[in-house]
Amino acid sequence: MQDFHEVRFPLDVALGARGGPVRRTDIVAMASGREHRNARWEASRRRYDAGLGVRSLDALAVVIAFFEERRGRLVGFRLHDRTDAKSCAPSATPAPGDQALGTGDGARTAFQLVKRYGGAHLPWVRTIAKPVAGSVRVAVAGVELMAGLEFAVDATTGLVTLATPPPAGASVSAGYAFDVPVRFDTDALEIDLSAFAAGAVPQIPIVEIVP
């Protein structure tokens, strides 16, 4: 059985989900009153609750069918995070110069899609493994390449392969839309139909699969 299905969580439900990045930090308070902080995770991990997006019994039935087909926590899937789904600002259109992927050396042709968060202090680079098919735009030295002819993208891994190795020192950049690889964070959906009819929201926990 596959451990990941290249299918999106129902979009109308996903648009109503809440959640975001989570980090794990240990803080030890010293006798002097000072504290020592240590990051336990190298990368953040996103968590969501999709329950807020379920607004009808029909939507709930779709989610239950999706849950069953994924076998609960067993199989991963894609999720559209409306707050962070592009290489640029949410209101902008992805451009080929949005995110730096690397620099050519005259031989290398494969470049992983990434997204940078932050600036001069301590930027974090996130691997983008699930780009939306047909959305990726690539440029070498600021000149946009033609998709399918001058580059190809594996939409299941986020790996960009150029037809010709970029010259040494030439910058490689990309713009794209992307989904988050996730799985359900429970093997049991507990749904109270009487409470649902009264306006209660079921809990549907979803967690990111870190590449």
Tab-separated table of C-alpha atoms in Angstrom:
chain	number	residue	atom	x	y	z
A	1	MET	CA	0.000	0.000	0.000
A	2	GLN	CA	1.223	3.508	-0.798
A	3	ASP	CA	2.026	5.662	2.225
A	4	PHE	CA	1.017	8.866	0.405
A	5	HIS	CA	-1.835	9.664	-1.970
A	6	GLU	CA	-1.359	12.604	-4.354
A	7	VAL	CA	-4.831	13.946	-3.641
A	8	ARG	CA	-6.029	17.086	-1.891
A	9	PHE	CA	-8.098	17.171	1.272
A	10	PRO	CA	-11.565	18.528	0.302
A	11	LEU	CA	-10.884	22.167	-0.550
A	12	ASP	CA	-14.122	23.653	0.775
A	13	VAL	CA	-13.377	22.102	4.184
A	14	ALA	CA	-9.667	22.988	4.097
A	15	LEU	CA	-10.486	26.672	3.542
A	16	GLY	CA	-12.225	26.721	6.926
A	17	ALA	CA	-9.443	24.947	8.830
A	18	ARG	CA	-7.379	26.655	11.490
A	19	GLY	CA	-3.771	26.044	12.433
A	20	GLY	CA	-0.203	26.896	11.505
A	21	PRO	CA	3.466	26.228	12.273
A	22	VAL	CA	4.514	24.653	15.576
A	23	ARG	CA	8.021	24.565	17.050
A	24	ARG	CA	9.382	22.718	20.066
A	25	THR	CA	11.624	24.705	22.429
A	26	ASP	CA	13.010	23.667	25.813
A	27	ILE	CA	13.497	26.490	28.309
A	28	VAL	CA	15.489	25.923	31.490
A	29	ALA	CA	15.355	28.590	34.202
A	30	MET	CA	18.660	29.024	36.050
A	31	ALA	CA	19.044	29.832	39.747
A	32	SER	CA	20.340	33.247	38.723
A	33	GLY	CA	17.060	34.052	37.018
A	34	ARG	CA	18.500	33.705	33.565
A	35	GLU	CA	17.241	31.081	31.166
A	36	HIS	CA	18.702	28.687	28.621
A	37	ARG	CA	16.737	27.985	25.422
A	38	ASN	CA	17.249	25.009	23.138
A	39	ALA	CA	15.393	24.134	19.917
A	40	ARG	CA	14.417	20.449	19.918
A	41	TRP	CA	13.201	20.510	16.310
A	42	GLU	CA	15.306	21.718	13.407
A	43	ALA	CA	12.188	22.512	11.368
A	44	SER	CA	8.718	23.665	12.288
A	45	ARG	CA	5.757	21.343	11.831
A	46	ARG	CA	2.300	22.557	10.898
A	47	ARG	CA	-0.799	21.388	12.709
A	48	TYR	CA	-4.390	22.011	11.703
A	49	ASP	CA	-7.929	21.357	12.868
A	50	ALA	CA	-10.211	21.017	9.858
A	51	GLY	CA	-13.361	20.712	11.955
A	52	LEU	CA	-14.272	24.372	11.542
A	53	GLY	CA	-14.565	23.831	7.795
A	54	VAL	CA	-17.328	21.245	8.153
A	55	ARG	CA	-20.588	23.169	7.820
A	56	SER	CA	-23.039	20.514	6.625
A	57	LEU	CA	-23.754	16.806	6.885
A	58	ASP	CA	-22.810	16.420	3.240
A	59	ALA	CA	-19.376	17.964	3.913
A	60	LEU	CA	-19.006	15.715	6.946
A	61	ALA	CA	-19.792	12.656	4.831
A	62	VAL	CA	-17.105	13.676	2.325
A	63	VAL	CA	-14.537	14.011	5.124
A	64	ILE	CA	-15.477	10.618	6.588
A	65	ALA	CA	-15.062	8.979	3.165
A	66	PHE	CA	-11.693	10.724	2.729
A	67	PHE	CA	-10.610	9.574	6.216
A	68	GLU	CA	-11.584	5.984	5.498
A	69	GLU	CA	-9.750	5.917	2.170
A	70	ARG	CA	-6.585	7.201	3.882
A	71	ARG	CA	-7.010	4.543	6.624
A	72	GLY	CA	-6.831	7.133	9.384
A	73	ARG	CA	-3.227	8.086	10.164
A	74	LEU	CA	-1.757	5.514	7.774
A	75	VAL	CA	-1.686	7.354	4.442
A	76	GLY	CA	-0.661	10.950	3.806
A	77	PHE	CA	-2.284	13.453	1.464
A	78	ARG	CA	-2.129	17.077	0.315
A	79	LEU	CA	-3.665	20.050	2.136
A	80	HIS	CA	-4.166	23.571	0.801
A	81	ASP	CA	-3.114	26.067	3.486
A	82	ARG	CA	-4.700	29.346	2.406
A	83	THR	CA	-2.321	31.367	4.622
A	84	ASP	CA	0.853	29.898	3.099
A	85	ALA	CA	0.413	28.330	-0.323
A	86	LYS	CA	2.665	30.358	-2.630
A	87	SER	CA	6.288	31.347	-3.123
A	88	CYS	CA	5.138	34.946	-2.711
A	89	ALA	CA	2.580	36.859	-0.647
A	90	PRO	CA	-0.911	35.280	-0.559
A	91	SER	CA	-2.383	38.115	-2.645
A	92	ALA	CA	0.396	38.071	-5.274
A	93	THR	CA	1.020	35.905	-8.330
A	94	PRO	CA	4.070	33.593	-8.249
A	95	ALA	CA	6.973	34.926	-10.321
A	96	PRO	CA	10.107	33.061	-11.461
A	97	GLY	CA	12.356	35.194	-9.274
A	98	ASP	CA	10.483	34.633	-5.992
A	99	GLN	CA	12.743	32.058	-4.334
A	100	ALA	CA	16.446	31.322	-4.864
A	101	LEU	CA	17.106	27.618	-5.461
A	102	GLY	CA	20.856	27.690	-5.906
A	103	THR	CA	23.705	28.643	-8.182
A	104	GLY	CA	24.873	26.888	-11.323
A	105	ASP	CA	28.281	25.217	-11.525
A	106	GLY	CA	28.250	24.208	-15.182
A	107	ALA	CA	27.250	20.596	-14.410
A	108	ARG	CA	24.377	20.497	-11.928
A	109	THR	CA	20.869	20.269	-13.388
A	110	ALA	CA	18.695	19.283	-10.384
A	111	PHE	CA	17.443	21.881	-7.893
A	112	GLN	CA	15.003	21.378	-4.999
A	113	LEU	CA	12.144	23.834	-4.534
A	114	VAL	CA	12.506	25.726	-1.264
A	115	LYS	CA	10.933	28.711	0.471
A	116	ARG	CA	12.771	31.120	2.750
A	117	TYR	CA	11.196	32.696	5.808
A	118	GLY	CA	12.755	35.725	7.458
A	119	GLY	CA	15.634	37.945	6.439
A	120	ALA	CA	19.011	38.983	7.777
A	121	HIS	CA	18.829	37.566	11.316
A	122	LEU	CA	18.090	33.837	11.117
A	123	PRO	CA	16.187	32.895	7.951
A	124	TRP	CA	14.696	29.429	7.814
A	125	VAL	CA	14.657	27.431	4.559
A	126	ARG	CA	11.696	25.101	4.081
A	127	THR	CA	11.729	22.235	1.591
A	128	ILE	CA	8.740	22.405	-0.763
A	129	ALA	CA	7.906	18.850	-1.768
A	130	LYS	CA	4.364	19.211	-3.117
A	131	PRO	CA	4.165	21.972	-5.731
A	132	VAL	CA	0.883	22.404	-7.575
A	133	ALA	CA	1.243	20.897	-11.042
A	134	GLY	CA	1.541	23.541	-13.748
A	135	SER	CA	2.257	26.389	-11.321
A	136	VAL	CA	6.071	26.296	-11.256
A	137	ARG	CA	8.012	29.036	-13.066
A	138	VAL	CA	11.818	28.878	-13.234
A	139	ALA	CA	14.479	31.423	-14.177
A	140	VAL	CA	18.233	31.190	-14.706
A	141	ALA	CA	20.188	34.427	-14.285
A	142	GLY	CA	16.850	36.256	-14.256
A	143	VAL	CA	15.669	34.849	-17.594
A	144	GLU	CA	12.511	32.737	-17.397
A	145	LEU	CA	12.694	29.220	-18.846
A	146	MET	CA	9.992	27.421	-20.814
A	147	ALA	CA	8.226	24.685	-18.851
A	148	GLY	CA	8.374	21.255	-20.461
A	149	LEU	CA	11.086	22.297	-22.886
A	150	GLU	CA	13.812	23.873	-20.773
A	151	PHE	CA	12.882	22.392	-17.400
A	152	ALA	CA	10.684	19.741	-15.804
A	153	VAL	CA	9.231	19.499	-12.289
A	154	ASP	CA	8.391	16.396	-10.262
A	155	ALA	CA	5.153	17.456	-8.557
A	156	THR	CA	5.514	14.620	-6.027
A	157	THR	CA	8.940	15.707	-4.715
A	158	GLY	CA	9.438	19.341	-5.738
A	159	LEU	CA	12.610	18.540	-7.675
A	160	VAL	CA	13.292	20.799	-10.664
A	161	THR	CA	15.429	19.353	-13.465
A	162	LEU	CA	16.892	21.714	-16.064
A	163	ALA	CA	17.491	20.561	-19.627
A	164	THR	CA	20.844	22.361	-19.717
A	165	PRO	CA	23.220	22.900	-16.769
A	166	PRO	CA	23.298	26.594	-15.798
A	167	PRO	CA	26.666	28.333	-16.262
A	168	ALA	CA	28.914	28.612	-13.231
A	169	GLY	CA	27.713	31.434	-10.998
A	170	ALA	CA	24.282	31.765	-12.648
A	171	SER	CA	21.421	32.069	-10.154
A	172	VAL	CA	18.507	29.630	-10.336
A	173	SER	CA	15.163	30.773	-8.928
A	174	ALA	CA	11.517	29.766	-9.014
A	175	GLY	CA	7.981	30.782	-8.207
A	176	TYR	CA	5.137	28.353	-7.538
A	177	ALA	CA	1.998	27.402	-5.656
A	178	PHE	CA	2.201	24.443	-3.280
A	179	ASP	CA	0.321	22.140	-0.951
A	180	VAL	CA	1.380	20.833	2.462
A	181	PRO	CA	2.037	17.070	2.797
A	182	VAL	CA	-0.043	15.970	5.793
A	183	ARG	CA	-1.803	13.053	7.462
A	184	PHE	CA	-4.639	12.702	9.923
A	185	ASP	CA	-3.422	12.858	13.514
A	186	THR	CA	-6.053	10.466	14.810
A	187	ASP	CA	-7.332	7.000	13.995
A	188	ALA	CA	-10.806	7.810	15.330
A	189	LEU	CA	-13.248	10.496	14.194
A	190	GLU	CA	-15.671	11.001	17.066
A	191	ILE	CA	-18.797	12.674	15.731
A	192	ASP	CA	-21.869	13.498	17.790
A	193	LEU	CA	-24.651	14.191	15.294
A	194	SER	CA	-26.951	15.719	17.901
A	195	ALA	CA	-24.194	18.122	18.956
A	196	PHE	CA	-23.333	18.820	15.314
A	197	ALA	CA	-26.935	19.789	14.631
A	198	ALA	CA	-26.751	22.166	17.590
A	199	GLY	CA	-23.697	23.892	16.153
A	200	ALA	CA	-20.844	21.964	17.789
A	201	VAL	CA	-17.734	21.520	15.657
A	202	PRO	CA	-16.117	18.051	15.307
A	203	GLN	CA	-12.366	17.816	15.828
A	204	ILE	CA	-10.415	16.716	12.752
A	205	PRO	CA	-6.708	16.981	13.654
A	206	ILE	CA	-4.213	17.040	10.778
A	207	VAL	CA	-0.409	17.216	11.066
A	208	GLU	CA	2.307	17.993	8.524
A	209	ILE	CA	4.601	15.261	7.240
A	210	VAL	CA	8.029	16.906	7.318
A	211	PRO	CA	10.044	15.985	4.187
